[in-house]
Coordinates of N, CA and C in Angstrom, one line a residue:
M1 N -127.2 11.6 12.2 CA -127.7 10.4 11.9 C -128.1 10.4 10.3
V2 N -127.6 9.5 9.6 CA -128.0 9.4 8.2 C -129.4 8.8 7.8
R3 N -130.1 9.4 6.9 CA -131.4 8.9 6.7 C -131.3 8.1 5.5
K4 N -131.8 7.0 5.5 CA -132.0 6.0 4.4 C -133.3 6.2 3.7
G5 N -133.2 6.2 2.3 CA -134.3 6.3 1.7 C -134.6 5.2 0.6
W6 N -135.7 5.0 0.1 CA -136.0 3.8 -0.9 C -135.9 4.5 -2.4
V7 N -135.3 3.9 -3.0 CA -135.0 4.3 -4.4 C -135.7 3.3 -5.4
T8 N -136.8 3.9 -6.0 CA -137.4 2.8 -7.1 C -136.4 2.2 -7.9
P9 N -136.5 0.9 -8.2 CA -135.8 0.3 -9.2 C -136.3 0.8 -10.6
K10 N -135.3 1.0 -11.6 CA -135.7 1.3 -12.8 C -134.8 0.6 -13.8
A11 N -135.2 0.3 -15.0 CA -134.4 -0.4 -16.2 C -133.8 0.6 -16.9
M12 N -132.5 0.2 -17.2 CA -131.6 1.3 -18.0 C -131.4 0.5 -19.4
V13 N -131.5 1.1 -20.4 CA -131.3 0.6 -21.9 C -129.9 1.4 -22.3
E14 N -128.9 0.6 -22.8 CA -127.8 1.0 -23.5 C -128.0 1.0 -24.9
E15 N -127.8 2.0 -25.6 CA -127.7 1.8 -27.1 C -126.3 2.0 -27.6
F16 N -126.0 1.2 -28.6 CA -124.8 1.1 -29.3 C -124.4 2.4 -29.9
E17 N -123.4 3.0 -29.5 CA -122.9 4.3 -30.2 C -121.5 4.2 -30.9
A18 N -121.4 4.3 -32.1 CA -120.1 4.1 -32.7 C -119.3 5.1 -32.3
N19 N -117.9 4.8 -32.2 CA -116.9 6.0 -31.6 C -116.2 6.5 -32.9
E20 N -116.5 5.8 -34.0 CA -116.0 6.4 -35.2 C -116.8 5.9 -36.7
Y21 N -116.8 6.5 -37.6 CA -117.5 6.2 -38.7 C -116.6 5.3 -39.6
V22 N -117.2 4.2 -39.9 CA -116.6 3.4 -40.9 C -117.0 3.5 -42.3
A23 N -116.1 3.8 -43.2 CA -116.6 4.1 -44.7 C -116.8 2.8 -45.4
A24 N -117.9 2.7 -46.3 CA -117.9 1.5 -47.2 C -116.7 1.7 -48.0
C25 N -116.2 0.6 -48.5 CA -115.1 0.7 -49.5 C -114.9 -0.6 -50.4
W26 N -114.1 -0.2 -51.4 CA -113.9 -1.5 -52.5 C -112.5 -1.6 -52.6
G27 N -112.0 -2.6 -53.2 CA -110.7 -3.0 -53.5 C -110.3 -2.9 -54.9
V28 N -109.0 -2.8 -55.2 CA -108.6 -2.9 -56.6 C -107.3 -3.7 -56.6
E29 N -107.1 -4.8 -57.4 CA -106.0 -5.6 -57.5 C -105.4 -5.3 -58.8
C30 N -104.1 -4.8 -58.7 CA -103.4 -4.3 -60.0 C -103.1 -5.6 -60.8
D31 N -103.1 -5.7 -62.1 CA -102.7 -6.6 -62.9 C -101.3 -6.6 -63.2
V32 N -100.6 -7.1 -62.2 CA -98.9 -6.7 -62.2 C -98.3 -7.2 -63.4
D33 N -98.6 -8.3 -64.1 CA -98.1 -8.7 -65.3 C -98.2 -7.7 -66.5
W34 N -99.2 -7.2 -66.7 CA -99.8 -6.0 -67.5 C -98.8 -4.8 -67.1
A35 N -99.0 -4.5 -66.0 CA -98.3 -3.2 -65.4 C -96.8 -3.2 -65.4
N36 N -96.2 -4.3 -65.2 CA -94.7 -4.3 -65.4 C -94.4 -4.3 -66.8
R37 N -95.2 -4.9 -67.8 CA -94.9 -4.9 -69.3 C -95.0 -3.3 -69.7
F38 N -96.1 -2.4 -69.1 CA -96.2 -1.1 -69.4 C -95.1 -0.3 -69.0
E39 N -94.6 -0.5 -67.8 CA -93.4 0.3 -67.1 C -92.2 -0.1 -68.1
W40 N -92.0 -1.2 -68.5 CA -90.8 -1.7 -69.3 C -90.8 -0.9 -70.5
R41 N -91.9 -1.0 -71.1 CA -92.1 -0.2 -72.5 C -91.9 1.3 -72.3
Q42 N -92.3 1.8 -71.0 CA -92.2 3.1 -70.7 C -90.8 3.5 -70.6
G43 N -89.9 2.6 -70.0 CA -88.5 3.0 -69.8 C -88.3 3.2 -68.1
D44 N -89.4 2.9 -67.4 CA -89.3 3.2 -65.9 C -89.0 1.9 -65.3
Y45 N -89.2 0.7 -65.7 CA -88.9 -0.5 -65.0 C -87.7 -0.5 -64.3
N46 N -86.6 -0.2 -64.9 CA -85.2 -0.2 -64.4 C -85.1 0.9 -63.3
K47 N -85.8 1.9 -63.2 CA -85.7 3.0 -62.2 C -86.3 2.7 -60.9
G48 N -86.9 1.5 -60.7 CA -87.5 0.9 -59.6 C -89.1 1.0 -59.5
V49 N -89.5 1.3 -60.9 CA -91.1 1.5 -61.1 C -91.6 0.0 -61.4
T50 N -91.7 -0.8 -60.4 CA -92.2 -2.1 -60.6 C -93.5 -2.5 -59.8
H51 N -94.1 -3.4 -60.0 CA -95.4 -3.9 -59.6 C -95.2 -5.3 -59.1
D52 N -95.8 -5.8 -57.7 CA -95.7 -7.2 -57.4 C -97.0 -7.5 -56.5
N53 N -97.1 -8.8 -56.3 CA -98.4 -9.4 -56.0 C -98.6 -9.0 -54.3
I54 N -97.4 -8.7 -53.8 CA -97.6 -8.4 -52.1 C -98.0 -6.8 -52.2
H55 N -97.8 -5.9 -53.1 CA -98.1 -4.6 -52.8 C -99.2 -4.3 -53.6
C56 N -99.0 -3.6 -54.7 CA -100.2 -3.2 -55.5 C -101.1 -4.4 -56.3
G57 N -100.5 -5.5 -56.2 CA -101.3 -6.6 -56.7 C -102.2 -7.2 -55.7
N58 N -102.2 -6.7 -54.6 CA -103.2 -7.3 -53.5 C -104.3 -6.3 -53.4
A59 N -105.5 -6.7 -53.6 CA -106.7 -5.9 -53.6 C -107.0 -5.1 -52.3
S60 N -106.4 -5.7 -51.2 CA -106.6 -4.8 -49.8 C -105.6 -3.6 -49.8
N61 N -104.8 -3.4 -50.7 CA -103.8 -2.2 -50.6 C -104.3 -1.1 -51.6
Q62 N -105.2 -1.3 -52.4 CA -105.8 -0.2 -53.1 C -107.3 -0.1 -52.7
V63 N -107.5 1.0 -52.0 CA -108.9 1.1 -51.5 C -109.6 2.3 -52.0
I64 N -110.8 2.0 -52.6 CA -111.7 3.1 -52.9 C -112.7 3.4 -51.8
Y65 N -112.8 4.5 -51.4 CA -113.7 4.8 -50.1 C -114.9 5.7 -50.7
D66 N -116.0 5.2 -50.2 CA -117.4 5.8 -50.2 C -117.4 6.5 -48.8
D67 N -117.0 7.6 -48.7 CA -116.8 8.3 -47.3 C -118.1 8.6 -46.8
N68 N -119.2 9.0 -47.4 CA -120.6 9.3 -47.1 C -121.6 8.3 -47.4
N69 N -121.3 7.2 -47.7 CA -122.2 6.0 -48.0 C -123.3 6.3 -48.9
D70 N -123.0 7.2 -50.0 CA -124.0 7.4 -51.0 C -124.0 6.5 -52.2
G71 N -123.1 5.5 -52.0 CA -123.0 4.5 -53.2 C -122.0 4.9 -54.2
K72 N -121.2 6.1 -54.1 CA -120.3 6.7 -55.0 C -118.9 6.8 -54.5
A73 N -118.0 6.5 -55.1 CA -116.5 6.5 -54.8 C -116.2 8.0 -54.6
D74 N -115.5 8.4 -53.4 CA -115.1 9.6 -53.1 C -113.5 9.7 -53.2
R75 N -112.8 8.6 -53.0 CA -111.3 8.8 -53.2 C -110.8 7.4 -53.4
M76 N -109.7 7.2 -53.8 CA -108.8 6.0 -53.8 C -107.4 6.2 -53.4
V77 N -107.1 5.3 -52.5 CA -105.7 5.5 -51.9 C -104.9 4.1 -51.9
E78 N -103.9 4.0 -52.3 CA -102.8 2.8 -52.2 C -102.4 2.9 -51.0
E79 N -102.6 1.9 -50.1 CA -102.1 1.8 -48.8 C -101.1 1.0 -48.4
G80 N -100.9 0.0 -49.3 CA -99.6 -1.1 -48.9 C -98.6 -0.9 -49.7
T81 N -98.0 0.2 -49.8 CA -96.8 0.5 -50.4 C -95.6 -0.1 -50.0
D82 N -94.6 -0.1 -50.7 CA -93.1 -0.8 -50.2 C -92.4 0.4 -49.5
G83 N -92.9 0.9 -48.4 CA -92.3 1.9 -47.7 C -92.3 3.4 -48.2
L84 N -93.4 3.6 -48.9 CA -93.7 5.0 -49.5 C -94.9 5.6 -48.9
G85 N -95.4 5.0 -48.0 CA -96.6 5.5 -47.2 C -97.9 5.4 -48.1
N86 N -99.0 6.2 -47.7 CA -100.2 6.0 -48.5 C -100.2 6.9 -49.7
L87 N -100.4 6.5 -50.9 CA -100.5 7.3 -51.9 C -101.7 7.7 -52.5
L88 N -102.1 8.9 -52.8 CA -103.3 9.0 -53.6 C -103.3 8.6 -54.9
C89 N -104.3 8.0 -55.4 CA -104.4 7.4 -56.8 C -105.3 8.4 -57.9
T90 N -104.6 8.7 -58.8 CA -105.3 9.2 -60.0 C -106.0 8.4 -60.9
I91 N -107.3 8.4 -61.3 CA -108.0 7.4 -62.2 C -108.0 8.0 -63.5
Y92 N -107.8 7.0 -64.6 CA -108.0 7.5 -66.0 C -109.0 6.7 -66.6
S93 N -109.4 7.1 -67.7 CA -110.3 6.4 -68.5 C -109.8 5.6 -69.6
D94 N -108.5 5.6 -69.7 CA -107.9 4.9 -70.7 C -106.4 4.3 -70.6
D95 N -105.9 3.3 -71.1 CA -104.6 2.8 -70.9 C -103.5 3.7 -71.3
N96 N -104.0 4.8 -72.1 CA -102.9 5.8 -72.4 C -102.6 6.8 -71.3
Y97 N -103.3 6.8 -70.2 CA -103.4 7.6 -69.2 C -103.3 9.2 -69.4
S98 N -104.3 9.3 -70.4 CA -104.5 10.7 -71.1 C -105.7 11.5 -70.5
S99 N -106.6 10.7 -70.2 CA -107.9 11.5 -69.7 C -108.2 11.0 -68.3
V100 N -108.1 12.1 -67.4 CA -108.4 11.8 -66.1 C -110.0 11.5 -66.0
R101 N -110.3 10.5 -65.1 CA -111.6 10.1 -64.8 C -112.1 10.6 -63.3
D102 N -113.3 10.9 -63.2 CA -113.9 11.2 -61.8 C -114.0 10.0 -61.1
V103 N -113.4 10.0 -59.9 CA -113.4 8.8 -59.1 C -114.8 8.4 -58.8
S104 N -115.8 9.4 -58.7 CA -117.1 9.0 -58.5 C -118.0 8.2 -59.5
S105 N -117.3 8.1 -60.7 CA -118.0 7.3 -61.7 C -117.6 5.9 -61.7
V106 N -116.7 5.5 -60.7 CA -116.2 4.2 -60.6 C -117.2 3.3 -59.9
K107 N -117.2 2.1 -60.6 CA -118.3 1.1 -60.1 C -117.7 -0.4 -59.8
V108 N -118.2 -1.1 -59.1 CA -117.7 -2.4 -58.8 C -117.9 -3.2 -60.2
G109 N -116.7 -4.0 -60.3 CA -116.8 -4.8 -61.7 C -116.0 -4.2 -62.8
Q110 N -116.0 -3.0 -62.8 CA -115.1 -2.2 -63.7 C -113.7 -2.1 -63.8
E111 N -113.2 -2.3 -65.0 CA -111.7 -2.2 -65.1 C -111.3 -0.9 -65.1
I112 N -110.4 -0.5 -64.3 CA -110.0 1.0 -64.2 C -108.3 0.9 -64.3
Y113 N -108.0 2.3 -64.9 CA -106.6 2.5 -65.0 C -106.4 3.8 -63.9
W114 N -105.1 3.7 -63.2 CA -104.8 4.5 -62.3 C -103.3 4.9 -62.0
T115 N -102.9 6.0 -61.6 CA -101.4 6.1 -61.3 C -101.3 6.4 -59.8
T116 N -100.1 6.2 -59.4 CA -99.7 6.7 -58.1 C -98.4 7.3 -58.2
T117 N -98.0 8.3 -57.3 CA -96.8 9.0 -57.5 C -96.1 9.2 -56.2
A118 N -94.9 8.8 -56.1 CA -94.2 8.9 -54.9 C -93.6 10.2 -54.7
A119 N -93.2 10.5 -53.4 CA -92.4 11.9 -53.3 C -91.3 12.1 -54.0
D120 N -90.6 11.2 -54.6 CA -89.3 11.3 -55.3 C -89.8 11.3 -56.7
G121 N -91.0 11.5 -57.1 CA -91.4 11.8 -58.5 C -91.7 10.6 -59.4
R122 N -91.3 9.4 -58.9 CA -91.6 8.2 -59.7 C -93.1 7.9 -59.7
T123 N -93.5 7.7 -60.9 CA -95.0 7.3 -61.0 C -95.3 5.9 -61.6
W124 N -96.2 5.3 -61.0 CA -96.5 3.7 -61.3 C -97.8 3.9 -62.2
N125 N -97.9 3.1 -63.2 CA -99.1 3.0 -63.8 C -99.8 1.7 -63.7
H126 N -101.1 1.7 -63.3 CA -101.7 0.4 -62.9 C -102.9 0.3 -63.7
R127 N -103.5 -1.1 -63.7 CA -104.8 -1.5 -64.4 C -105.4 -2.5 -63.5
G128 N -106.6 -2.6 -63.3 CA -107.1 -3.6 -62.4 C -108.7 -3.5 -62.4
T129 N -109.3 -4.5 -61.8 CA -110.8 -4.6 -61.7 C -111.3 -4.1 -60.3
V130 N -112.3 -3.4 -60.1 CA -112.8 -3.1 -58.9 C -113.6 -4.2 -58.2
V131 N -113.5 -4.7 -57.0 CA -114.0 -5.8 -56.4 C -114.8 -5.0 -55.1
A132 N -116.0 -5.7 -54.8 CA -117.2 -5.3 -53.8 C -116.4 -5.0 -52.4
S133 N -115.5 -5.9 -52.1 CA -114.9 -5.8 -50.7 C -113.4 -6.4 -50.8
T134 N -112.8 -6.0 -49.9 CA -111.3 -6.6 -50.0 C -111.1 -7.7 -49.1
P135 N -110.5 -8.9 -49.4 CA -110.2 -9.9 -48.6 C -109.8 -9.6 -47.1
G136 N -110.4 -10.0 -46.2 CA -110.1 -9.8 -44.8 C -110.2 -8.3 -44.2
H137 N -110.8 -7.3 -45.1 CA -111.4 -6.2 -44.8 C -112.6 -5.7 -45.4
P138 N -113.7 -6.4 -45.0 CA -114.9 -6.1 -45.7 C -115.4 -4.6 -45.6
N139 N -115.1 -4.1 -44.5 CA -115.5 -2.5 -44.3 C -114.1 -1.8 -44.2
H140 N -113.0 -2.4 -44.5 CA -111.6 -1.7 -44.3 C -111.6 -1.1 -42.9
S141 N -112.0 -2.0 -42.0 CA -111.9 -1.5 -40.6 C -111.2 -2.2 -39.7

């Protein structure tokens, strides 16, 4: 014979637990007109080193990540390439691309210069302004 017992009712509280960390991030829209003129002067434009509004000209495609939420940039990645995969960005302090700048010094509202390099060796030179969040991706999540 099975014994039946009384179980005292109790309330259970569930807390939200994130299943992954979402980093704060900023976007950068490349000034494609400026960048295409730069590539033309460099002699790389006819080698397929071009800029357009769908790719680097879209602020959602260049993302600066603050991985540890300390208010400082940790890395910049171009994610919206034309079939080249994600490209790590190197940031410079000048439009001659001669002095590498630490990504942690980048702030919202600043104009920055950066390069991206594909596996085939082509390098794109960019210029743009850092924005607080990217359209449609406020936390890039």
